PDB file of C-alpha atoms in Angstrom:
ATOM      1  CA  MET A  19     -42.279 -24.467 -63.150  1.00 73.00           C
ATOM      2  CA  THR A  20     -39.822 -22.217 -64.676  1.00 82.00           C
ATOM      3  CA  PHE A  21     -36.772 -24.243 -67.029  1.00 94.00           C
ATOM      4  CA  PRO A  22     -33.638 -21.824 -67.808  1.00 93.00           C
ATOM      5  CA  THR A  23     -33.362 -20.477 -71.260  1.00 97.00           C
ATOM      6  CA  PHE A  24     -31.012 -18.574 -72.877  1.00 98.00           C
ATOM      7  CA  ASP A  25     -31.186 -16.140 -76.487  1.00 98.00           C
ATOM      8  CA  PHE A  26     -30.152 -17.995 -79.335  1.00 98.00           C
ATOM      9  CA  ASN A  27     -30.015 -15.328 -82.077  1.00 98.00           C
ATOM     10  CA  GLY A  28     -32.655 -13.429 -80.746  1.00 97.00           C
ATOM     11  CA  LEU A  29     -34.526 -16.699 -80.064  1.00 98.00           C
ATOM     12  CA  GLU A  30     -35.393 -18.267 -76.850  1.00 98.00           C
ATOM     13  CA  ALA A  31     -33.683 -21.761 -76.723  1.00 98.00           C
ATOM     14  CA  VAL A  32     -32.916 -24.173 -74.375  1.00 98.00           C
ATOM     15  CA  ARG A  33     -29.181 -25.824 -73.737  1.00 98.00           C
ATOM     16  CA  LEU A  34     -28.823 -29.263 -72.785  1.00 98.00           C
ATOM     17  CA  THR A  35     -25.861 -30.554 -71.442  1.00 98.00           C
ATOM     18  CA  ALA A  36     -25.297 -34.391 -70.771  1.00 98.00           C
ATOM     19  CA  PRO A  37     -22.969 -35.325 -68.112  1.00 97.00           C
ATOM     20  CA  ASP A  38     -20.338 -36.803 -70.412  1.00 96.00           C
ATOM     21  CA  GLY A  39     -20.235 -33.100 -72.615  1.00 97.00           C
ATOM     22  CA  ALA A  40     -22.904 -34.036 -75.571  1.00 98.00           C
ATOM     23  CA  THR A  41     -24.639 -30.998 -76.180  1.00 98.00           C
ATOM     24  CA  ALA A  42     -27.906 -30.045 -78.078  1.00 98.00           C
ATOM     25  CA  ILE A  43     -29.444 -26.647 -78.254  1.00 98.00           C
ATOM     26  CA  VAL A  44     -33.647 -26.535 -79.097  1.00 98.00           C
ATOM     27  CA  THR A  45     -35.463 -23.210 -79.932  1.00 98.00           C
ATOM     28  CA  CYS A  46     -38.682 -22.809 -78.050  1.00 98.00           C
ATOM     29  CA  LEU A  47     -39.647 -21.388 -81.507  1.00 98.00           C
ATOM     30  CA  GLY A  48     -40.810 -24.580 -83.407  1.00 98.00           C
ATOM     31  CA  ALA A  49     -39.357 -26.881 -80.731  1.00 98.00           C
ATOM     32  CA  GLN A  50     -36.341 -26.741 -83.138  1.00 98.00           C
ATOM     33  CA  VAL A  51     -33.135 -28.927 -82.782  1.00 98.00           C
ATOM     34  CA  VAL A  52     -30.610 -26.382 -83.746  1.00 98.00           C
ATOM     35  CA  SER A  53     -27.629 -27.866 -82.776  1.00 98.00           C
ATOM     36  CA  TRP A  54     -26.117 -31.481 -81.649  1.00 98.00           C
ATOM     37  CA  ILE A  55     -22.796 -32.334 -80.552  1.00 98.00           C
ATOM     38  CA  PRO A  56     -21.782 -35.848 -79.656  1.00 98.00           C
ATOM     39  CA  ALA A  57     -19.518 -36.449 -76.616  1.00 97.00           C
ATOM     40  CA  GLY A  58     -15.950 -35.435 -77.714  1.00 96.00           C
ATOM     41  CA  GLY A  59     -17.314 -35.073 -81.102  1.00 96.00           C
ATOM     42  CA  SER A  60     -17.967 -31.788 -83.893  1.00 97.00           C
ATOM     43  CA  GLU A  61     -21.311 -30.444 -85.202  1.00 98.00           C
ATOM     44  CA  GLN A  62     -23.580 -33.301 -86.621  1.00 98.00           C
ATOM     45  CA  LEU A  63     -26.440 -30.733 -88.074  1.00 98.00           C
ATOM     46  CA  TYR A  64     -26.504 -28.225 -90.566  1.00 98.00           C
ATOM     47  CA  LEU A  65     -27.728 -24.890 -90.164  1.00 98.00           C
ATOM     48  CA  SER A  66     -27.670 -22.621 -93.063  1.00 98.00           C
ATOM     49  CA  PRO A  67     -25.464 -19.454 -92.006  1.00 98.00           C
ATOM     50  CA  ARG A  68     -28.350 -17.403 -93.948  1.00 98.00           C
ATOM     51  CA  ALA A  69     -30.671 -18.908 -91.607  1.00 98.00           C
ATOM     52  CA  ARG A  70     -33.318 -16.020 -90.395  1.00 97.00           C
ATOM     53  CA  PHE A  71     -34.124 -16.092 -86.880  1.00 98.00           C
ATOM     54  CA  GLU A  72     -37.675 -14.599 -86.651  1.00 95.00           C
ATOM     55  CA  SER A  73     -40.744 -15.292 -84.464  1.00 91.00           C
ATOM     56  CA  ASP A  74     -43.208 -16.360 -87.451  1.00 89.00           C
ATOM     57  CA  THR A  75     -40.036 -17.232 -90.023  1.00 95.00           C
ATOM     58  CA  PRO A  76     -39.036 -20.908 -90.250  1.00 97.00           C
ATOM     59  CA  ILE A  77     -35.361 -21.824 -89.731  1.00 98.00           C
ATOM     60  CA  ARG A  78     -33.295 -23.144 -92.184  1.00 98.00           C
ATOM     61  CA  GLY A  79     -31.764 -26.352 -90.783  1.00 98.00           C
ATOM     62  CA  GLY A  80     -31.581 -28.338 -87.508  1.00 98.00           C
ATOM     63  CA  VAL A  81     -34.578 -30.290 -87.067  1.00 98.00           C
ATOM     64  CA  PRO A  82     -37.502 -28.482 -88.170  1.00 98.00           C
ATOM     65  CA  LEU A  83     -40.641 -30.190 -86.660  1.00 98.00           C
ATOM     66  CA  ILE A  84     -43.831 -30.874 -89.836  1.00 98.00           C
ATOM     67  CA  PHE A  85     -47.224 -30.965 -88.729  1.00 98.00           C
ATOM     68  CA  PRO A  86     -50.172 -31.013 -89.262  1.00 98.00           C
ATOM     69  CA  GLN A  87     -49.260 -30.825 -93.348  1.00 98.00           C
ATOM     70  CA  PHE A  88     -46.178 -31.956 -94.969  1.00 98.00           C
ATOM     71  CA  ALA A  89     -44.933 -29.371 -97.946  1.00 96.00           C
ATOM     72  CA  ASP A  90     -48.148 -28.199-100.016  1.00 95.00           C
ATOM     73  CA  ASN A  91     -50.463 -31.395 -99.431  1.00 94.00           C
ATOM     74  CA  GLY A  92     -53.311 -28.885 -98.196  1.00 94.00           C
ATOM     75  CA  PRO A  93     -54.469 -25.535 -97.365  1.00 96.00           C
ATOM     76  CA  LEU A  94     -52.219 -24.896 -94.566  1.00 97.00           C
ATOM     77  CA  PRO A  95     -49.122 -22.970 -94.581  1.00 95.00           C
ATOM     78  CA  ARG A  96     -46.066 -25.185 -96.046  1.00 96.00           C
ATOM     79  CA  HIS A  97     -45.240 -28.022 -93.953  1.00 97.00           C
ATOM     80  CA  GLY A  98     -47.869 -26.844 -91.346  1.00 98.00           C
ATOM     81  CA  PHE A  99     -47.572 -24.111 -88.346  1.00 98.00           C
ATOM     82  CA  ALA A 100     -45.808 -26.434 -86.043  1.00 98.00           C
ATOM     83  CA  ARG A 101     -41.750 -24.986 -87.080  1.00 98.00           C
ATOM     84  CA  THR A 102     -43.135 -21.318 -86.623  1.00 97.00           C
ATOM     85  CA  SER A 103     -45.011 -21.765 -83.169  1.00 98.00           C
ATOM     86  CA  ALA A 104     -43.968 -20.556 -79.979  1.00 97.00           C
ATOM     87  CA  TRP A 105     -43.659 -23.904 -78.180  1.00 98.00           C
ATOM     88  CA  GLU A 106     -43.637 -24.325 -74.283  1.00 98.00           C
ATOM     89  CA  VAL A 107     -40.725 -25.870 -72.121  1.00 98.00           C
ATOM     90  CA  THR A 108     -42.474 -28.231 -69.671  1.00 98.00           C
ATOM     91  CA  ASP A 109     -39.408 -30.474 -68.365  1.00 98.00           C
ATOM     92  CA  ILE A 110     -35.937 -30.759 -68.100  1.00 98.00           C
ATOM     93  CA  ARG A 111     -34.389 -33.632 -66.543  1.00 97.00           C
ATOM     94  CA  GLN A 112     -30.788 -34.960 -65.746  1.00 96.00           C
ATOM     95  CA  PHE A 113     -29.522 -38.821 -65.588  1.00 96.00           C
ATOM     96  CA  GLU A 114     -26.574 -40.266 -64.809  1.00 96.00           C
ATOM     97  CA  ASP A 115     -25.882 -40.775 -68.533  1.00 96.00           C
ATOM     98  CA  SER A 116     -28.235 -38.012 -70.718  1.00 98.00           C
ATOM     99  CA  VAL A 117     -30.065 -35.242 -70.312  1.00 98.00           C
ATOM    100  CA  ILE A 118     -33.642 -34.419 -71.657  1.00 98.00           C
ATOM    101  CA  ALA A 119     -36.175 -31.722 -72.508  1.00 98.00           C
ATOM    102  CA  VAL A 120     -39.694 -31.808 -73.233  1.00 98.00           C
ATOM    103  CA  PHE A 121     -41.439 -29.442 -75.347  1.00 98.00           C
ATOM    104  CA  THR A 122     -45.243 -28.785 -75.499  1.00 98.00           C
ATOM    105  CA  LEU A 123     -47.554 -27.328 -78.172  1.00 98.00           C
ATOM    106  CA  ASN A 124     -51.294 -27.167 -77.335  1.00 98.00           C
ATOM    107  CA  SER A 125     -54.566 -25.801 -79.674  1.00 98.00           C
ATOM    108  CA  ASP A 126     -55.560 -22.459 -79.036  1.00 97.00           C
ATOM    109  CA  GLU A 127     -57.235 -19.960 -80.904  1.00 97.00           C
ATOM    110  CA  VAL A 128     -54.776 -19.310 -83.715  1.00 96.00           C
ATOM    111  CA  THR A 129     -54.051 -22.964 -84.609  1.00 97.00           C
ATOM    112  CA  GLU A 130     -58.090 -23.701 -84.624  1.00 97.00           C
ATOM    113  CA  ASP A 131     -58.300 -21.006 -86.973  1.00 97.00           C
ATOM    114  CA  LEU A 132     -55.927 -22.543 -89.676  1.00 97.00           C
ATOM    115  CA  TRP A 133     -56.830 -26.242 -88.709  1.00 98.00           C
ATOM    116  CA  PRO A 134     -60.205 -26.450 -86.818  1.00 97.00           C
ATOM    117  CA  HIS A 135     -58.725 -29.314 -84.047  1.00 97.00           C
ATOM    118  CA  ARG A 136     -57.880 -29.537 -80.631  1.00 98.00           C
ATOM    119  CA  PHE A 137     -54.553 -31.307 -79.787  1.00 98.00           C
ATOM    120  CA  ARG A 138     -51.433 -31.658 -77.942  1.00 98.00           C
ATOM    121  CA  ALA A 139     -48.335 -32.160 -79.162  1.00 98.00           C
ATOM    122  CA  GLU A 140     -44.999 -33.292 -76.889  1.00 98.00           C
ATOM    123  CA  PHE A 141     -41.504 -33.034 -78.510  1.00 98.00           C
ATOM    124  CA  THR A 142     -38.812 -34.758 -76.167  1.00 98.00           C
ATOM    125  CA  VAL A 143     -35.115 -34.364 -77.041  1.00 98.00           C
ATOM    126  CA  ALA A 144     -32.909 -36.527 -75.329  1.00 98.00           C
ATOM    127  CA  VAL A 145     -28.932 -36.443 -75.702  1.00 98.00           C
ATOM    128  CA  SER A 146     -26.131 -38.604 -74.463  1.00 97.00           C
ATOM    129  CA  GLY A 147     -22.912 -39.793 -75.264  1.00 97.00           C
ATOM    130  CA  SER A 148     -23.184 -40.392 -78.955  1.00 98.00           C
ATOM    131  CA  ARG A 149     -26.941 -40.611 -79.507  1.00 98.00           C
ATOM    132  CA  LEU A 150     -29.545 -37.717 -80.064  1.00 98.00           C
ATOM    133  CA  ASP A 151     -32.882 -39.623 -79.517  1.00 98.00           C
ATOM    134  CA  LEU A 152     -36.333 -37.305 -80.752  1.00 98.00           C
ATOM    135  CA  GLU A 153     -39.846 -38.255 -80.444  1.00 98.00           C
ATOM    136  CA  LEU A 154     -43.130 -36.429 -81.402  1.00 98.00           C
ATOM    137  CA  ASP A 155     -46.244 -37.399 -79.518  1.00 98.00           C
ATOM    138  CA  VAL A 156     -49.545 -35.951 -80.703  1.00 98.00           C
ATOM    139  CA  GLU A 157     -53.227 -36.727 -78.768  1.00 98.00           C
ATOM    140  CA  ASN A 158     -56.245 -35.691 -80.032  1.00 98.00           C
ATOM    141  CA  THR A 159     -57.765 -33.549 -77.765  1.00 98.00           C
ATOM    142  CA  GLU A 160     -61.538 -33.607 -78.387  1.00 96.00           C
ATOM    143  CA  GLU A 161     -64.008 -34.482 -76.036  1.00 94.00           C
ATOM    144  CA  GLU A 162     -65.324 -37.930 -76.389  1.00 93.00           C
ATOM    145  CA  GLY A 163     -67.809 -38.359 -79.456  1.00 93.00           C
ATOM    146  CA  GLY A 164     -66.316 -35.091 -80.832  1.00 95.00           C
ATOM    147  CA  PRO A 165     -64.673 -35.357 -84.337  1.00 96.00           C
ATOM    148  CA  SER A 166     -61.385 -37.432 -85.454  1.00 98.00           C
ATOM    149  CA  PHE A 167     -58.374 -36.018 -87.374  1.00 98.00           C
ATOM    150  CA  ASP A 168     -55.654 -36.818 -89.222  1.00 98.00           C
ATOM    151  CA  PHE A 169     -52.441 -35.280 -90.065  1.00 98.00           C
ATOM    152  CA  GLN A 170     -48.924 -35.884 -91.939  1.00 98.00           C
ATOM    153  CA  ALA A 171     -45.900 -35.369 -89.799  1.00 98.00           C
ATOM    154  CA  ALA A 172     -41.858 -35.352 -90.330  1.00 98.00           C
ATOM    155  CA  LEU A 173     -38.812 -34.440 -88.433  1.00 98.00           C
ATOM    156  CA  HIS A 174     -37.014 -32.750 -91.009  1.00 98.00           C
ATOM    157  CA  THR A 175     -33.502 -33.363 -90.232  1.00 98.00           C
ATOM    158  CA  TYR A 176     -30.796 -31.737 -91.972  1.00 98.00           C
ATOM    159  CA  LEU A 177     -27.301 -33.575 -91.646  1.00 98.00           C
ATOM    160  CA  LYS A 178     -24.274 -31.540 -91.946  1.00 98.00           C
ATOM    161  CA  VAL A 179     -21.555 -33.117 -94.571  1.00 98.00           C
ATOM    162  CA  LYS A 180     -18.398 -32.102 -95.621  1.00 97.00           C
ATOM    163  CA  GLU A 181     -19.427 -32.584 -99.367  1.00 98.00           C
ATOM    164  CA  VAL A 182     -22.544 -34.268-100.714  1.00 98.00           C
ATOM    165  CA  GLU A 183     -21.557 -35.612-103.778  1.00 97.00           C
ATOM    166  CA  GLN A 184     -19.111 -37.860-101.606  1.00 97.00           C
ATOM    167  CA  SER A 185     -21.441 -39.148 -98.756  1.00 98.00           C
ATOM    168  CA  PRO A 186     -23.095 -41.984 -99.441  1.00 98.00           C
ATOM    169  CA  LEU A 187     -26.433 -43.220 -97.801  1.00 98.00           C
ATOM    170  CA  THR A 188     -27.391 -46.579 -97.608  1.00 98.00           C
ATOM    171  CA  GLY A 189     -30.213 -48.764 -96.613  1.00 97.00           C
ATOM    172  CA  LEU A 190     -32.552 -47.959 -99.034  1.00 97.00           C
ATOM    173  CA  HIS A 191     -31.638 -50.157-101.436  1.00 96.00           C
ATOM    174  CA  GLY A 192     -34.644 -52.632-103.154  1.00 97.00           C
ATOM    175  CA  LEU A 193     -37.774 -49.890-101.745  1.00 97.00           C
ATOM    176  CA  ARG A 194     -40.513 -48.125-103.469  1.00 98.00           C
ATOM    177  CA  TYR A 195     -40.467 -44.243-103.528  1.00 98.00           C
ATOM    178  CA  ARG A 196     -42.226 -41.165-105.365  1.00 97.00           C
ATOM    179  CA  ASP A 197     -39.923 -39.216-106.765  1.00 98.00           C
ATOM    180  CA  ARG A 198     -41.426 -35.365-106.293  1.00 96.00           C
ATOM    181  CA  CYS A 199     -38.948 -34.093-109.042  1.00 96.00           C
ATOM    182  CA  ASP A 200     -40.981 -35.729-111.562  1.00 96.00           C
ATOM    183  CA  GLY A 201     -44.021 -37.219-109.631  1.00 96.00           C
ATOM    184  CA  GLN A 202     -43.167 -40.619-111.072  1.00 98.00           C
ATOM    185  CA  ASP A 203     -42.960 -44.217-108.921  1.00 98.00           C
ATOM    186  CA  LYS A 204     -39.646 -45.940-108.832  1.00 98.00           C
ATOM    187  CA  GLU A 205     -37.736 -48.573-107.146  1.00 97.00           C
ATOM    188  CA  ASP A 206     -34.418 -47.394-106.062  1.00 97.00           C
ATOM    189  CA  THR A 207     -31.885 -50.118-107.274  1.00 95.00           C
ATOM    190  CA  GLY A 208     -28.841 -48.943-106.213  1.00 92.00           C
ATOM    191  CA  THR A 209     -26.739 -50.468-103.162  1.00 94.00           C
ATOM    192  CA  GLU A 210     -26.104 -46.774-102.018  1.00 97.00           C
ATOM    193  CA  LEU A 211     -27.953 -42.635-102.896  1.00 97.00           C
ATOM    194  CA  LEU A 212     -25.013 -40.705-104.040  1.00 97.00           C
ATOM    195  CA  VAL A 213     -26.299 -37.055-104.672  1.00 97.00           C
ATOM    196  CA  ASP A 214     -25.234 -35.718-107.968  1.00 96.00           C
ATOM    197  CA  ASP A 215     -28.451 -33.709-108.480  1.00 97.00           C
ATOM    198  CA  GLU A 216     -31.516 -32.935-107.027  1.00 98.00           C
ATOM    199  CA  VAL A 217     -33.013 -35.165-104.882  1.00 98.00           C
ATOM    200  CA  ASP A 218     -36.519 -35.245-103.075  1.00 98.00           C
ATOM    201  CA  ARG A 219     -37.743 -38.657-102.794  1.00 98.00           C
ATOM    202  CA  LEU A 220     -40.541 -40.171-100.626  1.00 98.00           C
ATOM    203  CA  TYR A 221     -39.508 -43.781 -99.784  1.00 98.00           C
ATOM    204  CA  THR A 222     -42.407 -45.729 -98.296  1.00 97.00           C
ATOM    205  CA  SER A 223     -42.499 -48.933 -96.036  1.00 95.00           C
ATOM    206  CA  VAL A 224     -39.249 -48.220 -94.459  1.00 96.00           C
ATOM    207  CA  ARG A 225     -38.090 -50.269 -92.000  1.00 94.00           C
ATOM    208  CA  ARG A 226     -34.291 -50.969 -91.256  1.00 94.00           C
ATOM    209  CA  PRO A 227     -32.132 -48.405 -90.224  1.00 97.00           C
ATOM    210  CA  LEU A 228     -30.110 -45.886 -92.360  1.00 98.00           C
ATOM    211  CA  MET A 229     -26.338 -44.917 -92.572  1.00 98.00           C
ATOM    212  CA  LEU A 230     -24.662 -42.056 -94.001  1.00 98.00           C
ATOM    213  CA  GLN A 231     -20.792 -41.933 -94.560  1.00 98.00           C
ATOM    214  CA  ASP A 232     -19.132 -38.909 -93.840  1.00 96.00           C
ATOM    215  CA  GLY A 233     -15.630 -39.594 -94.478  1.00 93.00           C
ATOM    216  CA  ARG A 234     -14.249 -41.270 -91.232  1.00 92.00           C
ATOM    217  CA  ARG A 235     -17.495 -40.673 -89.539  1.00 94.00           C
ATOM    218  CA  THR A 236     -20.807 -42.604 -89.870  1.00 97.00           C
ATOM    219  CA  VAL A 237     -24.298 -41.609 -88.622  1.00 98.00           C
ATOM    220  CA  ALA A 238     -26.832 -43.851 -88.014  1.00 98.00           C
ATOM    221  CA  LEU A 239     -30.921 -43.015 -88.297  1.00 98.00           C
ATOM    222  CA  TYR A 240     -33.347 -45.690 -86.758  1.00 98.00           C
ATOM    223  CA  HIS A 241     -36.848 -44.746 -86.674  1.00 98.00           C
ATOM    224  CA  GLU A 242     -40.257 -46.302 -85.096  1.00 98.00           C
ATOM    225  CA  GLY A 243     -43.608 -45.173 -85.820  1.00 97.00           C
ATOM    226  CA  PHE A 244     -42.698 -43.375 -89.034  1.00 97.00           C
ATOM    227  CA  SER A 245     -43.367 -45.776 -92.139  1.00 93.00           C
ATOM    228  CA  GLU A 246     -41.925 -43.631 -94.758  1.00 98.00           C
ATOM    229  CA  MET A 247     -38.826 -41.756 -95.364  1.00 98.00           C
ATOM    230  CA  VAL A 248     -37.740 -38.216 -97.232  1.00 98.00           C
ATOM    231  CA  VAL A 249     -34.391 -37.606 -98.818  1.00 98.00           C
ATOM    232  CA  TRP A 250     -33.706 -34.103-100.128  1.00 98.00           C
ATOM    233  CA  ASN A 251     -31.284 -32.207-101.634  1.00 98.00           C
ATOM    234  CA  PRO A 252     -31.637 -28.838-103.756  1.00 98.00           C
ATOM    235  CA  TRP A 253     -28.707 -29.182-105.492  1.00 98.00           C
ATOM    236  CA  GLU A 254     -27.589 -25.813-107.020  1.00 96.00           C
ATOM    237  CA  TYR A 255     -30.345 -24.725-108.847  1.00 92.00           C
ATOM    238  CA  LYS A 256     -33.508 -24.899-106.043  1.00 96.00           C
ATOM    239  CA  CYS A 257     -30.141 -23.601-103.642  1.00 98.00           C
ATOM    240  CA  ALA A 258     -29.984 -20.492-105.905  1.00 96.00           C
ATOM    241  CA  GLU A 259     -34.016 -20.090-105.066  1.00 96.00           C
ATOM    242  CA  LEU A 260     -33.837 -20.094-101.494  1.00 97.00           C
ATOM    243  CA  ASP A 261     -32.811 -16.545 -99.820  1.00 96.00           C
ATOM    244  CA  ASP A 262     -31.847 -18.089 -96.472  1.00 98.00           C
ATOM    245  CA  MET A 263     -29.113 -20.546 -97.888  1.00 98.00           C
ATOM    246  CA  PRO A 264     -25.773 -19.666 -99.402  1.00 98.00           C
ATOM    247  CA  PRO A 265     -24.952 -20.839-102.994  1.00 97.00           C
ATOM    248  CA  ASN A 266     -22.714 -23.436-101.846  1.00 97.00           C
ATOM    249  CA  GLY A 267     -24.917 -24.538 -98.888  1.00 98.00           C
ATOM    250  CA  PHE A 268     -26.525 -27.640-100.857  1.00 98.00           C
ATOM    251  CA  ARG A 269     -23.259 -29.199-100.751  1.00 98.00           C
ATOM    252  CA  HIS A 270     -22.931 -29.428 -97.039  1.00 98.00           C
ATOM    253  CA  MET A 271     -26.161 -31.161 -95.952  1.00 98.00           C
ATOM    254  CA  LEU A 272     -28.797 -33.826 -97.081  1.00 98.00           C
ATOM    255  CA  CYS A 273     -32.041 -34.059 -95.671  1.00 98.00           C
ATOM    256  CA  VAL A 274     -33.010 -37.435 -93.907  1.00 98.00           C
ATOM    257  CA  GLU A 275     -36.170 -37.102 -92.300  1.00 98.00           C
ATOM    258  CA  PRO A 276     -38.515 -39.987 -91.225  1.00 98.00           C
ATOM    259  CA  ALA A 277     -41.918 -38.974 -92.289  1.00 98.00           C
ATOM    260  CA  ALA A 278     -45.984 -39.963 -92.116  1.00 98.00           C
ATOM    261  CA  VAL A 279     -47.058 -38.299 -95.276  1.00 97.00           C
ATOM    262  CA  MET A 280     -48.670 -40.878 -98.073  1.00 95.00           C
ATOM    263  CA  GLN A 281     -50.280 -42.842 -95.089  1.00 91.00           C
ATOM    264  CA  PRO A 282     -51.495 -39.675 -92.912  1.00 96.00           C
ATOM    265  CA  ILE A 283     -52.220 -40.611 -89.527  1.00 98.00           C
ATOM    266  CA  GLU A 284     -55.709 -40.889 -87.917  1.00 98.00           C
ATOM    267  CA  LEU A 285     -56.358 -40.469 -84.363  1.00 98.00           C
ATOM    268  CA  ALA A 286     -59.719 -40.713 -82.732  1.00 98.00           C
ATOM    269  CA  PRO A 287     -60.803 -38.165 -79.643  1.00 98.00           C
ATOM    270  CA  GLY A 288     -58.061 -39.376 -76.653  1.00 97.00           C
ATOM    271  CA  GLN A 289     -55.803 -41.347 -78.958  1.00 98.00           C
ATOM    272  CA  ASN A 290     -52.574 -40.468 -79.452  1.00 98.00           C
ATOM    273  CA  TRP A 291     -49.543 -41.426 -81.776  1.00 98.00           C
ATOM    274  CA  TRP A 292     -45.890 -41.092 -81.266  1.00 98.00           C
ATOM    275  CA  GLY A 293     -42.756 -41.241 -83.725  1.00 98.00           C
ATOM    276  CA  ARG A 294     -39.457 -41.775 -82.900  1.00 98.00           C
ATOM    277  CA  GLN A 295     -35.998 -41.002 -84.717  1.00 98.00           C
ATOM    278  CA  THR A 296     -32.560 -41.890 -82.825  1.00 98.00           C
ATOM    279  CA  LEU A 297     -29.644 -40.585 -84.804  1.00 98.00           C
ATOM    280  CA  ALA A 298     -25.879 -42.099 -83.587  1.00 98.00           C
ATOM    281  CA  CYS A 299     -22.494 -41.438 -84.410  1.00 97.00           C
ATOM    282  CA  VAL A 300     -20.863 -45.345 -84.865  1.00 92.00           C
TER     283      VAL A 300
END
């Protein structure tokens, strides 16, 4: 079955519109959510004005899918190949109060040259009212008796803020994290995280929801299946090194991403795993 798509800056994309007017845009490249506007609201995701929209280039912003490798933790291209792969739209369904789309990526000769495993990945996007629900499902499609594999994954969510220095993130108090800026393991002792320098933290054993305050707006972040959380902002020094970000881009975004990095997911043939994130304006 063929589902309707449209041209988004030269890339094939799907626009989802819920009955209440909430919308999301997802590119087929990477199954990447590049826009989310709740019903009666405004854009909630940061998409760099310098983002490149090319068939083999990661899109800076939105929600890139990280699979099967996080960052440079292995021999694959940075953050794996899912975000630069062409995903197939396999379902779009309208319900009384929501709309969902399903995108699928199957292993093929191209992926197996990079990562010699057979898999099927599905990414489901649902939009309704003040909510955006995202779910990544990965299945090991090797035949019985075939090899197991392990992988890392993350939903690299760029949240849009008016001014990151005035946008506190709460819910991380008392949690341990790996500071990827200096490689040290630390404990978060503050009641809130307020960005005033480069931040690159990998929190472990994250079970409670997080809240991002941006003026009068609050975004709640819920997750299941993922046990870790990455919080990232490049600040002005690293931002200046990114040619697909404006010099002041770091001020208007904060990445808060559920992840499976330090504890990779292992799947035997026939097994599957899923991880979910819900964003809600409250």
